[in-house]
mmCIF file of C-alpha atoms in Angstrom:
data_model
loop_
_atom_site.group_PDB
_atom_site.id
_atom_site.type_symbol
_atom_site.label_atom_id
_atom_site.label_comp_id
_atom_site.label_asym_id
_atom_site.label_seq_id
_atom_site.Cartn_x
_atom_site.Cartn_y
_atom_site.Cartn_z
ATOM 1 C CA MET A 241 133.894 58.294 94.333
ATOM 2 C CA SER A 242 136.825 60.519 95.325
ATOM 3 C CA LYS A 243 136.611 62.370 98.612
ATOM 4 C CA ILE A 244 135.882 66.091 98.824
ATOM 5 C CA LYS A 245 139.174 67.745 99.751
ATOM 6 C CA VAL A 246 138.856 70.510 102.341
ATOM 7 C CA VAL A 247 141.257 72.994 103.966
ATOM 8 C CA LEU A 248 140.518 74.700 107.307
ATOM 9 C CA VAL A 249 141.635 78.241 108.208
ATOM 10 C CA ASP A 250 140.926 79.545 111.723
ATOM 11 C CA ASP A 251 143.168 81.146 114.329
ATOM 12 C CA HIS A 252 141.595 79.145 117.174
ATOM 13 C CA LYS A 253 143.240 75.718 117.272
ATOM 14 C CA LEU A 254 140.639 74.236 119.587
ATOM 15 C CA PHE A 255 137.897 75.153 117.114
ATOM 16 C CA ARG A 256 139.950 73.790 114.190
ATOM 17 C CA ASP A 257 140.477 70.514 116.021
ATOM 18 C CA GLY A 258 136.758 70.125 116.679
ATOM 19 C CA LEU A 259 135.898 71.009 113.089
ATOM 20 C CA LYS A 260 138.504 68.615 111.744
ATOM 21 C CA SER A 261 137.165 65.803 113.927
ATOM 22 C CA LEU A 262 133.635 66.456 112.659
ATOM 23 C CA LEU A 263 134.649 66.427 109.007
ATOM 24 C CA LEU A 264 136.852 63.338 109.309
ATOM 25 C CA SER A 265 133.874 61.430 110.709
ATOM 26 C CA ASN A 266 132.313 61.727 107.246
ATOM 27 C CA GLN A 267 133.626 59.177 104.760
ATOM 28 C CA ASP A 268 133.149 61.549 101.806
ATOM 29 C CA ILE A 269 135.371 64.342 103.160
ATOM 30 C CA GLU A 270 139.144 64.580 103.515
ATOM 31 C CA VAL A 271 140.874 67.411 105.397
ATOM 32 C CA VAL A 272 144.073 68.027 103.427
ATOM 33 C CA GLY A 273 145.349 71.010 105.407
ATOM 34 C CA GLU A 274 144.718 73.326 108.350
ATOM 35 C CA PHE A 275 146.132 76.769 109.076
ATOM 36 C CA GLY A 276 145.942 79.379 111.821
ATOM 37 C CA ASN A 277 146.000 82.342 109.445
ATOM 38 C CA ALA A 278 145.596 83.244 105.789
ATOM 39 C CA LYS A 279 149.284 84.059 105.235
ATOM 40 C CA ASP A 280 150.414 80.535 106.129
ATOM 41 C CA LEU A 281 147.762 79.101 103.806
ATOM 42 C CA ILE A 282 148.807 81.296 100.885
ATOM 43 C CA HIS A 283 152.429 80.153 101.227
ATOM 44 C CA GLN A 284 151.237 76.566 100.730
ATOM 45 C CA MET A 285 148.507 77.103 98.135
ATOM 46 C CA ASP A 286 150.525 75.826 95.183
ATOM 47 C CA LYS A 287 151.159 72.536 96.995
ATOM 48 C CA LEU A 288 147.632 71.955 98.237
ATOM 49 C CA LYS A 289 145.167 69.927 96.210
ATOM 50 C CA THR A 290 141.896 71.153 97.641
ATOM 51 C CA GLU A 291 138.412 71.852 96.357
ATOM 52 C CA ILE A 292 136.994 73.790 99.300
ATOM 53 C CA ILE A 293 138.443 76.176 101.886
ATOM 54 C CA ILE A 294 136.508 76.792 105.097
ATOM 55 C CA THR A 295 137.636 80.024 106.733
ATOM 56 C CA ASP A 296 136.809 82.299 109.639
ATOM 57 C CA ILE A 297 136.524 86.062 109.051
ATOM 58 C CA SER A 298 138.342 87.543 112.046
ATOM 59 C CA MET A 299 141.975 86.444 111.897
ATOM 60 C CA PRO A 300 145.308 88.215 112.413
ATOM 61 C CA GLY A 301 146.661 89.761 109.223
ATOM 62 C CA MET A 302 144.504 89.018 106.192
ATOM 63 C CA ASN A 303 140.875 88.426 107.172
ATOM 64 C CA GLY A 304 138.574 85.800 105.727
ATOM 65 C CA ILE A 305 136.890 88.131 103.250
ATOM 66 C CA GLU A 306 140.246 89.311 101.898
ATOM 67 C CA LEU A 307 141.341 85.681 101.665
ATOM 68 C CA THR A 308 138.173 84.856 99.730
ATOM 69 C CA GLN A 309 138.929 87.655 97.258
ATOM 70 C CA TYR A 310 142.510 86.439 96.844
ATOM 71 C CA VAL A 311 141.539 82.819 96.269
ATOM 72 C CA GLY A 312 138.822 83.838 93.809
ATOM 73 C CA LYS A 313 141.381 85.630 91.656
ATOM 74 C CA ALA A 314 144.375 83.309 92.029
ATOM 75 C CA PHE A 315 142.585 79.942 92.301
ATOM 76 C CA PRO A 316 139.050 80.401 90.907
ATOM 77 C CA GLU A 317 138.409 76.663 90.883
ATOM 78 C CA ILE A 318 138.552 76.553 94.696
ATOM 79 C CA LYS A 319 135.266 77.240 96.485
ATOM 80 C CA MET A 320 135.112 79.285 99.693
ATOM 81 C CA ILE A 321 132.897 78.667 102.729
ATOM 82 C CA ILE A 322 132.889 81.255 105.519
ATOM 83 C CA LEU A 323 132.153 80.021 109.030
ATOM 84 C CA SER A 324 131.886 82.972 111.393
ATOM 85 C CA MET A 325 130.407 84.319 114.617
ATOM 86 C CA HIS A 326 129.697 87.594 112.758
ATOM 87 C CA ILE A 327 126.139 87.192 111.501
ATOM 88 C CA ASN A 328 125.221 90.639 110.238
ATOM 89 C CA LYS A 329 124.346 92.183 106.911
ATOM 90 C CA ASP A 330 127.644 93.952 106.239
ATOM 91 C CA PHE A 331 129.828 90.881 106.747
ATOM 92 C CA ILE A 332 127.474 88.592 104.827
ATOM 93 C CA LEU A 333 127.131 90.892 101.810
ATOM 94 C CA SER A 334 130.883 91.584 101.762
ATOM 95 C CA ALA A 335 131.543 87.843 101.750
ATOM 96 C CA MET A 336 129.098 87.301 98.897
ATOM 97 C CA GLU A 337 130.676 90.105 96.883
ATOM 98 C CA ALA A 338 134.096 88.568 97.526
ATOM 99 C CA GLY A 339 132.884 85.283 96.046
ATOM 100 C CA ALA A 340 132.013 83.099 99.044
ATOM 101 C CA LYS A 341 129.764 80.178 98.117
ATOM 102 C CA ALA A 342 128.427 79.719 101.631
ATOM 103 C CA TYR A 343 128.214 81.779 104.814
ATOM 104 C CA LEU A 344 127.334 80.041 108.049
ATOM 105 C CA PRO A 345 127.298 80.832 111.780
ATOM 106 C CA LYS A 346 129.852 78.953 113.859
ATOM 107 C CA ASP A 347 127.169 77.510 116.119
ATOM 108 C CA ILE A 348 125.356 75.563 113.392
ATOM 109 C CA ALA A 349 124.799 71.833 113.715
ATOM 110 C CA GLY A 350 127.500 69.650 112.224
ATOM 111 C CA LYS A 351 125.088 68.028 109.774
ATOM 112 C CA GLU A 352 124.261 71.444 108.318
ATOM 113 C CA LEU A 353 127.930 72.201 107.668
ATOM 114 C CA ILE A 354 128.274 68.814 105.959
ATOM 115 C CA GLU A 355 125.231 69.631 103.828
ATOM 116 C CA ALA A 356 126.791 72.978 102.894
ATOM 117 C CA ILE A 357 130.009 71.245 101.827
ATOM 118 C CA TYR A 358 128.066 68.854 99.585
ATOM 119 C CA GLU A 359 126.099 71.713 98.020
ATOM 120 C CA VAL A 360 129.129 73.923 97.430
ATOM 121 C CA ASN A 361 131.090 71.006 95.995
ATOM 122 C CA GLN A 362 128.306 70.614 93.419
ATOM 123 C CA GLY A 363 128.729 74.243 92.365
ATOM 124 C CA ARG A 364 125.765 75.596 94.305
ATOM 125 C CA GLU A 365 125.577 78.284 96.986
ATOM 126 C CA TYR A 366 124.417 77.543 100.517
ATOM 127 C CA PHE A 367 122.973 79.942 103.087
ATOM 128 C CA ASN A 368 121.010 78.702 106.081
ATOM 129 C CA THR A 369 117.673 80.178 107.139
ATOM 130 C CA LEU A 370 119.172 82.815 109.446
ATOM 131 C CA VAL A 371 121.629 84.115 106.851
ATOM 132 C CA SER A 372 119.063 83.895 104.039
ATOM 133 C CA ASN A 373 116.629 86.039 106.032
ATOM 134 C CA ILE A 374 119.292 88.694 106.580
ATOM 135 C CA ILE A 375 120.106 88.724 102.857
ATOM 136 C CA MET A 376 116.415 88.930 101.945
ATOM 137 C CA ARG A 377 115.758 91.844 104.307
ATOM 138 C CA SER A 378 118.756 93.684 102.880
ATOM 139 C CA LEU A 379 117.556 93.177 99.306
ATOM 140 C CA MET A 380 114.044 94.331 100.225
ATOM 141 C CA LYS A 381 115.463 97.470 101.865
ATOM 142 C CA LYS A 382 117.604 98.137 98.790
ATOM 143 C CA ASN A 383 114.595 97.716 96.502
ATOM 144 C CA GLN A 384 112.591 100.146 98.642
ATOM 145 C CA ASP A 385 115.423 102.682 98.485
ATOM 146 C CA ASN A 386 115.714 102.276 94.717
ATOM 147 C CA LYS A 387 111.952 102.632 94.318
ATOM 148 C CA GLY A 388 111.994 105.924 96.190
ATOM 149 C CA GLN A 389 115.009 107.159 94.263
ATOM 150 C CA ASN A 390 113.409 106.242 90.938
ATOM 151 C CA GLU A 391 110.381 108.353 91.877
ATOM 152 C CA LEU A 392 112.511 111.492 92.232
ATOM 153 C CA THR A 393 112.497 113.978 89.376
ATOM 154 C CA ASN A 394 115.802 115.090 87.872
ATOM 155 C CA ARG A 395 115.516 118.408 89.706
ATOM 156 C CA GLU A 396 114.786 116.684 93.015
ATOM 157 C CA THR A 397 117.840 114.491 92.533
ATOM 158 C CA GLU A 398 119.957 117.597 91.898
ATOM 159 C CA VAL A 399 118.634 119.192 95.085
ATOM 160 C CA LEU A 400 119.220 115.979 97.038
ATOM 161 C CA ILE A 401 122.867 115.807 95.960
ATOM 162 C CA LEU A 402 123.552 119.472 96.704
ATOM 163 C CA VAL A 403 121.909 119.352 100.130
ATOM 164 C CA ALA A 404 123.726 116.120 100.975
ATOM 165 C CA ASN A 405 126.985 117.855 100.060
ATOM 166 C CA GLY A 406 126.288 120.456 102.741
ATOM 167 C CA LEU A 407 124.854 123.378 100.756
ATOM 168 C CA MET A 408 122.301 125.583 102.488
ATOM 169 C CA ASN A 409 118.939 126.215 100.829
ATOM 170 C CA LYS A 410 120.000 129.656 99.593
ATOM 171 C CA GLU A 411 123.187 128.218 98.087
ATOM 172 C CA VAL A 412 121.198 125.487 96.354
ATOM 173 C CA ALA A 413 118.791 128.096 95.012
ATOM 174 C CA ASN A 414 121.633 130.219 93.630
ATOM 175 C CA LYS A 415 123.354 127.241 92.047
ATOM 176 C CA LEU A 416 120.198 125.982 90.329
ATOM 177 C CA HIS A 417 118.803 129.465 89.580
ATOM 178 C CA ILE A 418 115.571 128.800 91.433
ATOM 179 C CA SER A 419 113.928 130.413 94.464
ATOM 180 C CA VAL A 420 114.563 129.366 98.057
ATOM 181 C CA ARG A 421 110.869 128.549 98.351
ATOM 182 C CA THR A 422 111.192 126.169 95.386
ATOM 183 C CA VAL A 423 114.167 124.500 97.069
ATOM 184 C CA ASP A 424 112.062 124.046 100.213
ATOM 185 C CA CYS A 425 109.308 122.493 98.124
ATOM 186 C CA HIS A 426 111.743 120.076 96.458
ATOM 187 C CA LYS A 427 113.230 119.100 99.826
ATOM 188 C CA ASN A 428 109.794 118.367 101.250
ATOM 189 C CA ASN A 429 108.958 116.208 98.240
ATOM 190 C CA ILE A 430 112.268 114.352 98.560
ATOM 191 C CA MET A 431 111.719 113.688 102.261
ATOM 192 C CA SER A 432 108.198 112.457 101.600
ATOM 193 C CA LYS A 433 109.119 110.153 98.694
ATOM 194 C CA LEU A 434 112.126 108.660 100.482
ATOM 195 C CA LYS A 435 110.374 108.539 103.875
ATOM 196 C CA LEU A 436 113.116 110.581 105.547
ATOM 197 C CA ASN A 437 112.682 112.927 108.498
ATOM 198 C CA THR A 438 115.934 114.866 108.846
ATOM 199 C CA THR A 439 118.761 116.257 106.741
ATOM 200 C CA ALA A 440 121.101 113.798 108.474
ATOM 201 C CA GLU A 441 118.983 110.903 107.182
ATOM 202 C CA LEU A 442 119.064 112.472 103.726
ATOM 203 C CA VAL A 443 122.877 112.585 103.817
ATOM 204 C CA LYS A 444 123.051 108.938 104.928
ATOM 205 C CA TYR A 445 120.696 107.991 102.096
ATOM 206 C CA ALA A 446 122.872 109.810 99.538
ATOM 207 C CA ILE A 447 126.013 108.077 100.811
ATOM 208 C CA ARG A 448 124.383 104.640 100.919
ATOM 209 C CA ASN A 449 123.158 105.012 97.335
ATOM 210 C CA HIS A 450 126.480 106.387 96.065
ATOM 211 C CA LEU A 451 125.038 109.774 95.123
ATOM 212 C CA ILE A 452 127.864 111.520 96.966
ATOM 213 C CA GLU A 453 131.347 110.510 98.082
ATOM 214 C CA ILE A 454 132.803 110.863 101.555
#
């Protein structure tokens, strides 16, 4: 069986050396290249024969998520694994959207990284328990937001958008040809359905759900 060919991209040489040593201790894996930044990797991409790239996120110049997007478009057959100290929802979801097949914290056990490489090489995604829980909580929050939004009437959605865009109640009333009292009623219903307490929270909700642009 041919070895799984892997490239490492991380701006910390000491970390790269440790990672390389770990991977080379496995008879199924071959490290065919290592780079301190994405730019140097890209200059050599046509020459490299690799199946997997393991990259950090925070690097000078192009970051790991941007690199993942680039590789996905230019070399779609190559699979991306992100190994990062940034374990939060925004980074994880951005990496997934960019096309990463695995996202792992840098402090994981070596055997778990090896397992991730095997899984990704077989065309599967790999997220450990910590990352999976973050993804799950984010999806549950999104579903709750969508549920609340779906419960809004068309008129309530109109009021929500206008208020989020900074219109006062009287201005909303004039624009929709309804009374100020009716606007107040709609706002109260919106706040109740979406479980919001302030206008600031309403604005954040509208931005997060792409109802308004900033």
